[in-house]
CSV table of C-alpha atoms in Angstrom, one decimal:
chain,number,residue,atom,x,y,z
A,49,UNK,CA,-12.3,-8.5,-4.1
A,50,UNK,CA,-10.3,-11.3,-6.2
A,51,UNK,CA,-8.9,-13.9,-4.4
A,52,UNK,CA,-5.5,-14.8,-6.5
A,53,UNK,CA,-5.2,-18.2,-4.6
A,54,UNK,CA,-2.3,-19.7,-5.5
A,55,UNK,CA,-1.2,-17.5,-8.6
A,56,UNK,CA,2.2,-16.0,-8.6
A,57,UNK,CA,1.8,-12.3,-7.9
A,58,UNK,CA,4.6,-9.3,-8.0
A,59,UNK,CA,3.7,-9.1,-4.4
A,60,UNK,CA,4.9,-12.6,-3.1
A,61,UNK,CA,8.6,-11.2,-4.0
A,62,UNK,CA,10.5,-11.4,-0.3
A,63,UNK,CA,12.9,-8.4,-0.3
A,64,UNK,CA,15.0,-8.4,2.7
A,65,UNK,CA,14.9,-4.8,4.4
A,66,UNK,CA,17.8,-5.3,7.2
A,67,UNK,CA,20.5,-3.0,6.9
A,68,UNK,CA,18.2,0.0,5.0
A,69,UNK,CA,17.1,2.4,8.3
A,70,UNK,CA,13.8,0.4,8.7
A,71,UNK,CA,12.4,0.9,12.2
A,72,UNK,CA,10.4,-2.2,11.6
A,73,UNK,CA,13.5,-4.6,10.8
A,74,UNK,CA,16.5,-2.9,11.9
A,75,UNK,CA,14.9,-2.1,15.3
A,76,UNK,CA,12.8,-5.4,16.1
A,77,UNK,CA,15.2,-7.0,17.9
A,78,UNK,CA,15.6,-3.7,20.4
A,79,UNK,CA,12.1,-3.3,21.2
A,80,UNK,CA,11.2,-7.2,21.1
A,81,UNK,CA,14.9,-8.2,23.1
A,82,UNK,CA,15.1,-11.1,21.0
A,83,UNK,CA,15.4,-12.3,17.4
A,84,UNK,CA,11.9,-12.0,15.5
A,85,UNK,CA,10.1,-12.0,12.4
A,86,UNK,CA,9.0,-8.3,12.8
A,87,UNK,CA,4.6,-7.7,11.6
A,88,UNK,CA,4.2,-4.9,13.7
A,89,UNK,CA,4.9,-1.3,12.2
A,90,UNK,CA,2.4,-0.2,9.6
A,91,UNK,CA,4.5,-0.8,6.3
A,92,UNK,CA,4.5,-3.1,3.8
A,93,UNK,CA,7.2,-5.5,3.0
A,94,UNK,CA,6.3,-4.8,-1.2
A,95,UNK,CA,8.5,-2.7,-3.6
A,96,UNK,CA,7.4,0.4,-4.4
A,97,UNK,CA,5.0,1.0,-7.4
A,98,UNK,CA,8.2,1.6,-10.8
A,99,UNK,CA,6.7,4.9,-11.5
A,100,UNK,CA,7.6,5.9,-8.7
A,101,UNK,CA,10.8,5.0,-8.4
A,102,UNK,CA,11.7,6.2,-11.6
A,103,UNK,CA,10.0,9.7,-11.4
A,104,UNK,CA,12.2,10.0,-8.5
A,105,UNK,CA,15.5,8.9,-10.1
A,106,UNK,CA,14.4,11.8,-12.3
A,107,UNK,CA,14.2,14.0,-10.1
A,108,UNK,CA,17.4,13.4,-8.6
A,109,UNK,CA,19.0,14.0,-12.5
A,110,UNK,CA,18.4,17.6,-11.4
A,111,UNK,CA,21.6,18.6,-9.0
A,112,UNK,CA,19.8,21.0,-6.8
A,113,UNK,CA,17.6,20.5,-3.7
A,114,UNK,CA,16.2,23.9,-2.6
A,115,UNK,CA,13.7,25.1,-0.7
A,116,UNK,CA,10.3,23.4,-2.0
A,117,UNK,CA,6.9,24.9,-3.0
A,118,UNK,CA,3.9,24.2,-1.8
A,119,UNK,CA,3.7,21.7,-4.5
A,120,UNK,CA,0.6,22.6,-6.5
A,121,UNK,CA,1.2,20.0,-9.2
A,122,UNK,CA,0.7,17.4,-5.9
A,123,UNK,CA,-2.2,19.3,-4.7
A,124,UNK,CA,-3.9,18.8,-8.0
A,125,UNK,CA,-3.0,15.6,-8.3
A,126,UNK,CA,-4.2,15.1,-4.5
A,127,UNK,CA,-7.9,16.1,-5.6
A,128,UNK,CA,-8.1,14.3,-9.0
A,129,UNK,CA,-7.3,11.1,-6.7
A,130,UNK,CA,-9.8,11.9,-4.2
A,131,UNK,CA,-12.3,12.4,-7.2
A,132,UNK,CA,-11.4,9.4,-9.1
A,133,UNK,CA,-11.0,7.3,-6.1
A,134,UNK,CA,-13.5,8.3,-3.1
A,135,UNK,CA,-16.2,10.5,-5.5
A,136,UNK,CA,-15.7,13.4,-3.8
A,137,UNK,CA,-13.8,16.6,-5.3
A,138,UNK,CA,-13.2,18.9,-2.4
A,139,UNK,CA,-12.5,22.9,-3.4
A,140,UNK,CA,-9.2,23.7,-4.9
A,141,UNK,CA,-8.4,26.1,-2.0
A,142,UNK,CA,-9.2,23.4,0.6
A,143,UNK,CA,-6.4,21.2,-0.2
A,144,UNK,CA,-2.8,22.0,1.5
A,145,UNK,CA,-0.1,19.9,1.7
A,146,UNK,CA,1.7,18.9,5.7
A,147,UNK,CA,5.1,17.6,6.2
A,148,UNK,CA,3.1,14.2,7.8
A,149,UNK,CA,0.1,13.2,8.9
A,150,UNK,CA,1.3,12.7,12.4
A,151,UNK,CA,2.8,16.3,13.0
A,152,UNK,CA,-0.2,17.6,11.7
A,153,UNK,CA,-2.2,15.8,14.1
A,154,UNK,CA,0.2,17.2,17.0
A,155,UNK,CA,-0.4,20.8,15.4
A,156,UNK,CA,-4.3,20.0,15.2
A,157,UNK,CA,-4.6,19.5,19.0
A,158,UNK,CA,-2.5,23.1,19.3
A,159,UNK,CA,-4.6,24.6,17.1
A,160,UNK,CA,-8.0,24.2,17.8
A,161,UNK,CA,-7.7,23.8,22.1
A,162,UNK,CA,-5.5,25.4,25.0
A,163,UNK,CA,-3.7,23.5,27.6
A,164,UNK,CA,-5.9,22.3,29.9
A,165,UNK,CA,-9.0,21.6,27.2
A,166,UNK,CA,-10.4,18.3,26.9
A,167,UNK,CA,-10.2,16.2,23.7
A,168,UNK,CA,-12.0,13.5,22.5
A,169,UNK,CA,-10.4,9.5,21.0
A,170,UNK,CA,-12.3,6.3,20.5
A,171,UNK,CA,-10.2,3.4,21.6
A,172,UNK,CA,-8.6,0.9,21.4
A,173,UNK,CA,-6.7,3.6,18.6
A,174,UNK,CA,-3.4,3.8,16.7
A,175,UNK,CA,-1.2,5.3,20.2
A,176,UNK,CA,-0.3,8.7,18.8
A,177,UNK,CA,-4.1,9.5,18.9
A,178,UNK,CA,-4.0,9.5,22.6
A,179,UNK,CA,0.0,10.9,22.6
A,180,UNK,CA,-1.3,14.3,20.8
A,181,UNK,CA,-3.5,15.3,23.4
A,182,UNK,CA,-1.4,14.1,26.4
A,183,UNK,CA,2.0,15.6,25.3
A,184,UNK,CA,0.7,18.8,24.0
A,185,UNK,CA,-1.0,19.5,27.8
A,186,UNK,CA,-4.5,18.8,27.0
A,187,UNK,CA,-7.0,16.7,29.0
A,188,UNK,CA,-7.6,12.9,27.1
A,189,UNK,CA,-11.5,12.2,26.8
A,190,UNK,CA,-11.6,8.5,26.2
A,191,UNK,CA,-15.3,7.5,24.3
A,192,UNK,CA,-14.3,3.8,23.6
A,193,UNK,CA,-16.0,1.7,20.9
A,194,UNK,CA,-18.4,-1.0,21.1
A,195,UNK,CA,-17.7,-4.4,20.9
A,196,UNK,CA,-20.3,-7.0,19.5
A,197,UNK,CA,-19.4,-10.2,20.1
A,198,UNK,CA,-18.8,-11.3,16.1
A,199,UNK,CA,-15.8,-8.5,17.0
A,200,UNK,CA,-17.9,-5.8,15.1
A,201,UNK,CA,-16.6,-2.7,16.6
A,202,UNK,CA,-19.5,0.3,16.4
A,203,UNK,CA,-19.6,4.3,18.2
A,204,UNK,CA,-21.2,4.4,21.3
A,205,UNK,CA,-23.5,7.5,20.3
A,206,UNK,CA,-24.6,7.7,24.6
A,207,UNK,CA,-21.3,7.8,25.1
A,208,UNK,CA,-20.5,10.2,22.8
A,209,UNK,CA,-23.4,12.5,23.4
A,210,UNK,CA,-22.4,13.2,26.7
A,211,UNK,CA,-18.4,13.7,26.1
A,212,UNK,CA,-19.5,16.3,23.6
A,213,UNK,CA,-20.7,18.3,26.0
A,214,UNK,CA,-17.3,18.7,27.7
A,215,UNK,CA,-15.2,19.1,24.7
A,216,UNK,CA,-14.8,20.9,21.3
A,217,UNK,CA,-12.5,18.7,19.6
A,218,UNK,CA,-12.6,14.9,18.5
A,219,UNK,CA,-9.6,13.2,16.7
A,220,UNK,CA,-11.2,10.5,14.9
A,221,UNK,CA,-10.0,7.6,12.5
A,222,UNK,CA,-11.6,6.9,9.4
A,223,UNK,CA,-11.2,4.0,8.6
A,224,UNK,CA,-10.4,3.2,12.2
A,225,UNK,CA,-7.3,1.6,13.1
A,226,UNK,CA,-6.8,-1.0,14.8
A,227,UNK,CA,-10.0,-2.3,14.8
A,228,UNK,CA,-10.6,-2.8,11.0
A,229,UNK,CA,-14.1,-0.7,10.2
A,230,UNK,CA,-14.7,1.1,7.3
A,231,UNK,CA,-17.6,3.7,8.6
A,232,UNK,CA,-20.6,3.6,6.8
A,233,UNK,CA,-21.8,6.7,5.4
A,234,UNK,CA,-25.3,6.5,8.1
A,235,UNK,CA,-22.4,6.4,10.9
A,236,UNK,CA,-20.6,9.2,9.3
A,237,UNK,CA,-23.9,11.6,9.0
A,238,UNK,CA,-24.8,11.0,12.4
A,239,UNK,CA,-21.5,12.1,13.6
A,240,UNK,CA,-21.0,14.8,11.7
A,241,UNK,CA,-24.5,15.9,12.9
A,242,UNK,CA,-24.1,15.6,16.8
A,243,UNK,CA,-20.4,17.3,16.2
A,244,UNK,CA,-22.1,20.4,14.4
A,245,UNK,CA,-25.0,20.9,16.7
A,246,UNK,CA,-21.9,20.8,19.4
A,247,UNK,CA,-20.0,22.7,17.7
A,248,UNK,CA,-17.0,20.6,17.6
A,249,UNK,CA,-13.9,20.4,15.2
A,250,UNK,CA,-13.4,16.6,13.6
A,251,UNK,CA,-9.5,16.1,13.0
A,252,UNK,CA,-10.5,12.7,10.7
A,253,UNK,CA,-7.1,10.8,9.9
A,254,UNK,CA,-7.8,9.0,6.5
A,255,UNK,CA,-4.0,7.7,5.9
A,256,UNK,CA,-5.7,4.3,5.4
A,257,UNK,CA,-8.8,5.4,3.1
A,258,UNK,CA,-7.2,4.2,-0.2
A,259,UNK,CA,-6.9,0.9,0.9
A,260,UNK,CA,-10.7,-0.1,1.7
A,261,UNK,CA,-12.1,-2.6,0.5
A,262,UNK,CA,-15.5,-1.5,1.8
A,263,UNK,CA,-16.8,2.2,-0.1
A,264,UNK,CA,-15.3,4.8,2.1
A,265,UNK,CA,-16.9,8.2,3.1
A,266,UNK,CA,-14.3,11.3,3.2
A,267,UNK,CA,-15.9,13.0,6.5
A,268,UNK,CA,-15.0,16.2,4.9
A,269,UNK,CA,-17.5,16.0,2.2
A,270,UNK,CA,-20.0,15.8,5.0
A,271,UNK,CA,-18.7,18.3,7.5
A,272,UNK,CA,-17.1,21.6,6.4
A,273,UNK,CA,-15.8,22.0,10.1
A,274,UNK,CA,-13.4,19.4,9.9
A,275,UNK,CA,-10.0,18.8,9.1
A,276,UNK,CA,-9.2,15.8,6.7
A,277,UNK,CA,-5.7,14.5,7.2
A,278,UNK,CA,-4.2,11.7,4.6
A,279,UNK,CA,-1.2,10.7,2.6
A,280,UNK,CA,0.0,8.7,0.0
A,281,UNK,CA,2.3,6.8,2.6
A,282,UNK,CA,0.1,4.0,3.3
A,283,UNK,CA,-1.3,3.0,0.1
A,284,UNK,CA,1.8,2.9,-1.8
A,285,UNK,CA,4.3,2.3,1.0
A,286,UNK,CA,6.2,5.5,0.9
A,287,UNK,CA,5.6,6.5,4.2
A,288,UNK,CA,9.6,6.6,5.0
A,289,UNK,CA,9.4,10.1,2.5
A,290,UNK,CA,7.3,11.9,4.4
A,291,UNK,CA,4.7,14.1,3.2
A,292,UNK,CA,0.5,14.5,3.1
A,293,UNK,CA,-2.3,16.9,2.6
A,294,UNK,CA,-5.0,18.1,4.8
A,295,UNK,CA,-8.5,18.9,3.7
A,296,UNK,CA,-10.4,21.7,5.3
A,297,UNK,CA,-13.2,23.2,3.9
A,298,UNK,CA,-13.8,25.9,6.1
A,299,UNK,CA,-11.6,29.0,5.3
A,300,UNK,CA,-11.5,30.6,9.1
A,301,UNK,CA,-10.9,26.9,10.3
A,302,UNK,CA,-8.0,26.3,7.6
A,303,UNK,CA,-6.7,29.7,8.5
A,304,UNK,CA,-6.4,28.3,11.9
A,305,UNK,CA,-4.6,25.2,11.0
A,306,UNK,CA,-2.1,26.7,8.7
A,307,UNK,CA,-1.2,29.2,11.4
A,308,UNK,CA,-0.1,26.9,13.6
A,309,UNK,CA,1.7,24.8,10.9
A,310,UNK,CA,3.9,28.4,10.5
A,311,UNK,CA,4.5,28.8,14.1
A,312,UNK,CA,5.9,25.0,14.5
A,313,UNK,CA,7.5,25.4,11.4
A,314,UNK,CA,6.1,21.8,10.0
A,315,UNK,CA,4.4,23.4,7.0
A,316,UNK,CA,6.8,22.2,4.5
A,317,UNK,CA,6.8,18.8,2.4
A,318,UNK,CA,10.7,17.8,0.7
A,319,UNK,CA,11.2,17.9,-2.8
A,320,UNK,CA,11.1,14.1,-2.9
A,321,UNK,CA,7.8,13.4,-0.9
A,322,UNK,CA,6.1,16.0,-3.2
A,323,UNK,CA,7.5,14.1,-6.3
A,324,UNK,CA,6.3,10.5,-4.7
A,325,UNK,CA,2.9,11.7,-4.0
A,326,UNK,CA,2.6,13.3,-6.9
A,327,UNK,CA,3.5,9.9,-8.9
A,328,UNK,CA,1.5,8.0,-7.1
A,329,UNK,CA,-1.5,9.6,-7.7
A,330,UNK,CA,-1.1,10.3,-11.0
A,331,UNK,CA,0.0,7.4,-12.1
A,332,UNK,CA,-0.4,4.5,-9.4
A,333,UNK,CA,-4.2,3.1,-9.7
A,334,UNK,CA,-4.1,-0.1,-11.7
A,335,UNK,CA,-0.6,-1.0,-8.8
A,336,UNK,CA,-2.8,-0.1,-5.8
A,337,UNK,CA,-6.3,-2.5,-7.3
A,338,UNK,CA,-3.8,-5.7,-7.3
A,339,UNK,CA,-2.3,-4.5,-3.7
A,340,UNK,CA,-6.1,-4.7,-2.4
A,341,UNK,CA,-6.9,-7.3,-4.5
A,342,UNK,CA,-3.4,-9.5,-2.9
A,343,UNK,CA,-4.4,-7.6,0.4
A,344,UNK,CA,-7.3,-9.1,0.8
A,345,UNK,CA,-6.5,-12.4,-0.5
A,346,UNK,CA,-4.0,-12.4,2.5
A,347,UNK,CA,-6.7,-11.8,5.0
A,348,UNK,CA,-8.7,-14.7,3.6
A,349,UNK,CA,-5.4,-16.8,3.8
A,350,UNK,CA,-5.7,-15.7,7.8
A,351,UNK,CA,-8.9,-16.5,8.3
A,352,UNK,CA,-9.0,-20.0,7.1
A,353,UNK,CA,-5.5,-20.6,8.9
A,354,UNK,CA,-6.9,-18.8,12.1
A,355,UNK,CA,-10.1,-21.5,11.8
A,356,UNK,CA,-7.6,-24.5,10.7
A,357,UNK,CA,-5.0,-24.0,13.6
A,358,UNK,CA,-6.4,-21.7,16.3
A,359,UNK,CA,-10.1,-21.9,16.9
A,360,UNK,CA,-10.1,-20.0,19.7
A,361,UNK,CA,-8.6,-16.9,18.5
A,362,UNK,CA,-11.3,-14.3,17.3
A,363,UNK,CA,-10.7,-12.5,14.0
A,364,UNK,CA,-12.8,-10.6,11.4
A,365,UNK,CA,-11.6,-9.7,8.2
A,366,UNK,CA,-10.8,-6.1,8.1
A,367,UNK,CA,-12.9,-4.0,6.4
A,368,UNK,CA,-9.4,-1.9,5.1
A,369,UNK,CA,-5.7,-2.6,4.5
A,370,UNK,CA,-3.3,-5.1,6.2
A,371,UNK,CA,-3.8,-4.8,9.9
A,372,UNK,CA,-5.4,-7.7,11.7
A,373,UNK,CA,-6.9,-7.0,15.1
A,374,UNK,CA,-6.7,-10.4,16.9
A,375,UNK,CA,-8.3,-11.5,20.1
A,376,UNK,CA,-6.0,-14.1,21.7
A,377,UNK,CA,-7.5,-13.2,25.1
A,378,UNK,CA,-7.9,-17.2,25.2
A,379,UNK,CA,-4.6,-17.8,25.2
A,380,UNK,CA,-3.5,-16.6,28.6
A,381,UNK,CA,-3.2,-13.3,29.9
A,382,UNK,CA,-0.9,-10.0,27.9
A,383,UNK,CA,2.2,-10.5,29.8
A,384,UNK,CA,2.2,-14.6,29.0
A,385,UNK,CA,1.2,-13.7,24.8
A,386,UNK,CA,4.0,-11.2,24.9
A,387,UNK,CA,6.2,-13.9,26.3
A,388,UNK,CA,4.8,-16.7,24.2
A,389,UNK,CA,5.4,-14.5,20.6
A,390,UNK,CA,8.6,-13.4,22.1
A,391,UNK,CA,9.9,-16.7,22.4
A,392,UNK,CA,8.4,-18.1,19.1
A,393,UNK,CA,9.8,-15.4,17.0
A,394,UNK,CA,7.1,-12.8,16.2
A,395,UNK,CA,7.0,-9.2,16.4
A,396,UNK,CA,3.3,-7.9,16.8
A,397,UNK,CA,1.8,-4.7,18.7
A,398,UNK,CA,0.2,-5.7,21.9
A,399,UNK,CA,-3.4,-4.8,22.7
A,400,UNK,CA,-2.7,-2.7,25.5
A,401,UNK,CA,-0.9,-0.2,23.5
A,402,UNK,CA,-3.8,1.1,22.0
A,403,UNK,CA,-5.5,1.9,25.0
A,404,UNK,CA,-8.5,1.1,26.7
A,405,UNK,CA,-10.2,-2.3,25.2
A,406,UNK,CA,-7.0,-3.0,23.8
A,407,UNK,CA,-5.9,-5.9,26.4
A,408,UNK,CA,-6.2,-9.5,25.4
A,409,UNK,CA,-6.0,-8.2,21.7
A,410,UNK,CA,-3.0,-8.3,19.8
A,411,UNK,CA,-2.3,-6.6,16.0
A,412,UNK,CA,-0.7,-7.7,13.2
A,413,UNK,CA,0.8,-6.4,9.6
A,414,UNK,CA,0.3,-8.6,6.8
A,415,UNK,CA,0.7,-6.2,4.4
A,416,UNK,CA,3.6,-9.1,3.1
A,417,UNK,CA,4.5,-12.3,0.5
A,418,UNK,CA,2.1,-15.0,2.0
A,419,UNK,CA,5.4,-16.9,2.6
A,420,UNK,CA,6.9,-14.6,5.0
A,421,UNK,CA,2.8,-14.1,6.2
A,422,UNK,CA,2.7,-18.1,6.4
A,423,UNK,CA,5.4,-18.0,8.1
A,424,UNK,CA,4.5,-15.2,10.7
A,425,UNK,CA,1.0,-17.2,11.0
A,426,UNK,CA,2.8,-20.7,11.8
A,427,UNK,CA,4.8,-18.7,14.7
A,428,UNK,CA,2.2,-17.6,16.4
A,429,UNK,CA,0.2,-20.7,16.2
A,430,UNK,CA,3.3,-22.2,17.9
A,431,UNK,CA,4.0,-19.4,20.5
A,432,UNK,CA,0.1,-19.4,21.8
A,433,UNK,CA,0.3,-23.2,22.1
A,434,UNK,CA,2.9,-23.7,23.5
């Protein structure tokens, strides 16, 4: 990727967001207690690509907000992008759209197990992971990644091997927040071949996919049993509108999932989400290169001010996005960092959170101007140190 250095970019526009509904800023101070600079929910702080905006100002020219459709022009526009984008053109008939991709990874769990069946996570993960099997009755089967010591995270196959004997169901993130990897296409294969000689469903959540910087692997184009789950929310920060598609090859399987979409009544995307989506993927390629491309430069800018000011943190630039997965684990234990950031300023998700070998870690969004980033950086230099 380019590395702008100190060009002027679209992107290092600060647009304040208090006072517009935004869990991240209008609900820091609540879930911090205190007054912060908030890099913790999985947003970006950048305007939305203009065609966008303006093929949703003309939508709203039309006075009436029915019922939607299924939204076939999205659907198409769903499978050109994946085409264009990851090389992989899944089946017209395999491509159906979900009113998020976090209900549909509720209705997943429903789907595929009963109460009382064991599924499978790889922590540390993004929390609702582990939240869809425990609140929908099911029995959580924790196979946590590997740890090298350059912060490499990899699967443990042993591990995995043997929970796949108990379980017929793994809900797997590709690429794999928090923890930065971009699966290679070798890791991909192998899993897809233990889960089909188990016989086991892959729910793959993909919401991040667009925003690799390393080649990503759709695992549906390698395992018809699966269920591919993404969105345009992500990658061109329209999350707030809902709306996604799910990918399932495998007709009796898809059957399955729709089902259970019907029966929780989540099978519907709103008139605007189906525009957005529809926008972006149409017309939102050359906006989404510079976001990596500014993306990326930002985790460069963290690295060398991680090096610079905090030599004892471990980092590795993310192989994806704008989520840094920090190891602060040198700077006292999670109670005294959450203390520390808390009374420096700074809002980040706490290792913990994301389960097992998730403590001494904490996350943070830079998905924002590399002032307000700089900023956030010179906090937390000054809340660990202090």
């Amino acid at each position: 990727m380019k590395n702008h250095g100190n060009s002027v970019s679209p992107f290092d526009a600060v647009i304040p967001r208090v006072g517009t509904g935004s869990i991240k800023w209008d609900e820091a101070a609540q879930r911090f207690g205190g007054d912060v600079l908030p890099m913790w929910v999985a947003d970006m702080d950048f305007a939305v690509p203009d065609p966008i905006i303006q093929s949703l100002r003309k939508r709203l020219e039309h006075p009436i907000f029915g019922y939607p459709s299924d939204g076939p022009a999205m659907l198409r526009a769903a499978d050109e992008w994946m085409a264009a984008r990851h090389g992989w053109r899944p089946e017209p008939s395999a491509t159906g759209s979900i009113s998020g991709v976090v209900p549909a990874l509720f209705a997943a769990v429903r789907a595929f197990t009963q109460p009382g069946d064991t599924v499978m996570v790889m922590p540390p993960i993004y929390p609702p992971f582990m939240n869809a099997v425990r609140k929908n009755g099911r029995e959580l089967l924790l196979v946590p990644l590997e740890r090298a010591t350059d912060l490499t995270y990899h699967i443990d196959w042993q591990a995995l091997e043997k929970a796949l004997t108990r379980s017929r169901l793994l809900l797997f993130c590709s690429p794999h927040n928090p923890v930065g990897r971009v699966w290679t296409e070798e890791e991909l294969q192998r899993l897809a071949h233990l889960c089909k000689a188990a016989d086991c469903v892959v729910v793959s959540d993909e919401i991040h996919a667009d925003l690799s910087y390393a080649q990503h692997i759709p695992f549906a184009k390698l395992a018809a049993r699966s269920v591919l789950l993404s969105s345009a929310g992500k990658s061109f920060n329209i999350a707030g509108i809902g709306g996604g598609i799910a990918i399932i090859p495998d007709s009796e399987l898809r059957q399955t999932f729709r089902d259970e979409l019907y029966r929780s009544q989540i099978h519907q995307t709103n008139a605007c989400a189906l525009t957005a989506m529809t926008s972006a993927w149409q017309q939102g390629a050359e906006w989404q290169t510079a976001l990596r491309e500014y993306l990326f430069a930002n985790a460069q800018f963290i690295h060398e001010f991680l090096r610079r000011e905090l030599p004892d943190l471990g980092y590795r630039l993310p192989e994806f996005g704008y989520l840094a997965w920090l190891d602060v684990a040198a700077y006292g234990d999670d109670d005294h960092i959450q203390k520390s950031l808390l009374k420096a300023g700074l809002g980040l998700n706490l290792g913990p959170s994301f389960g097992p070998g998730g403590a001494g870690f904490v996350r943070l969004n830079f998905a924002a101007p590399r002032s307000v980033l700089e900023e956030g950086l010179l906090r937390l230099r000054n809340g660990l140190l202090s």
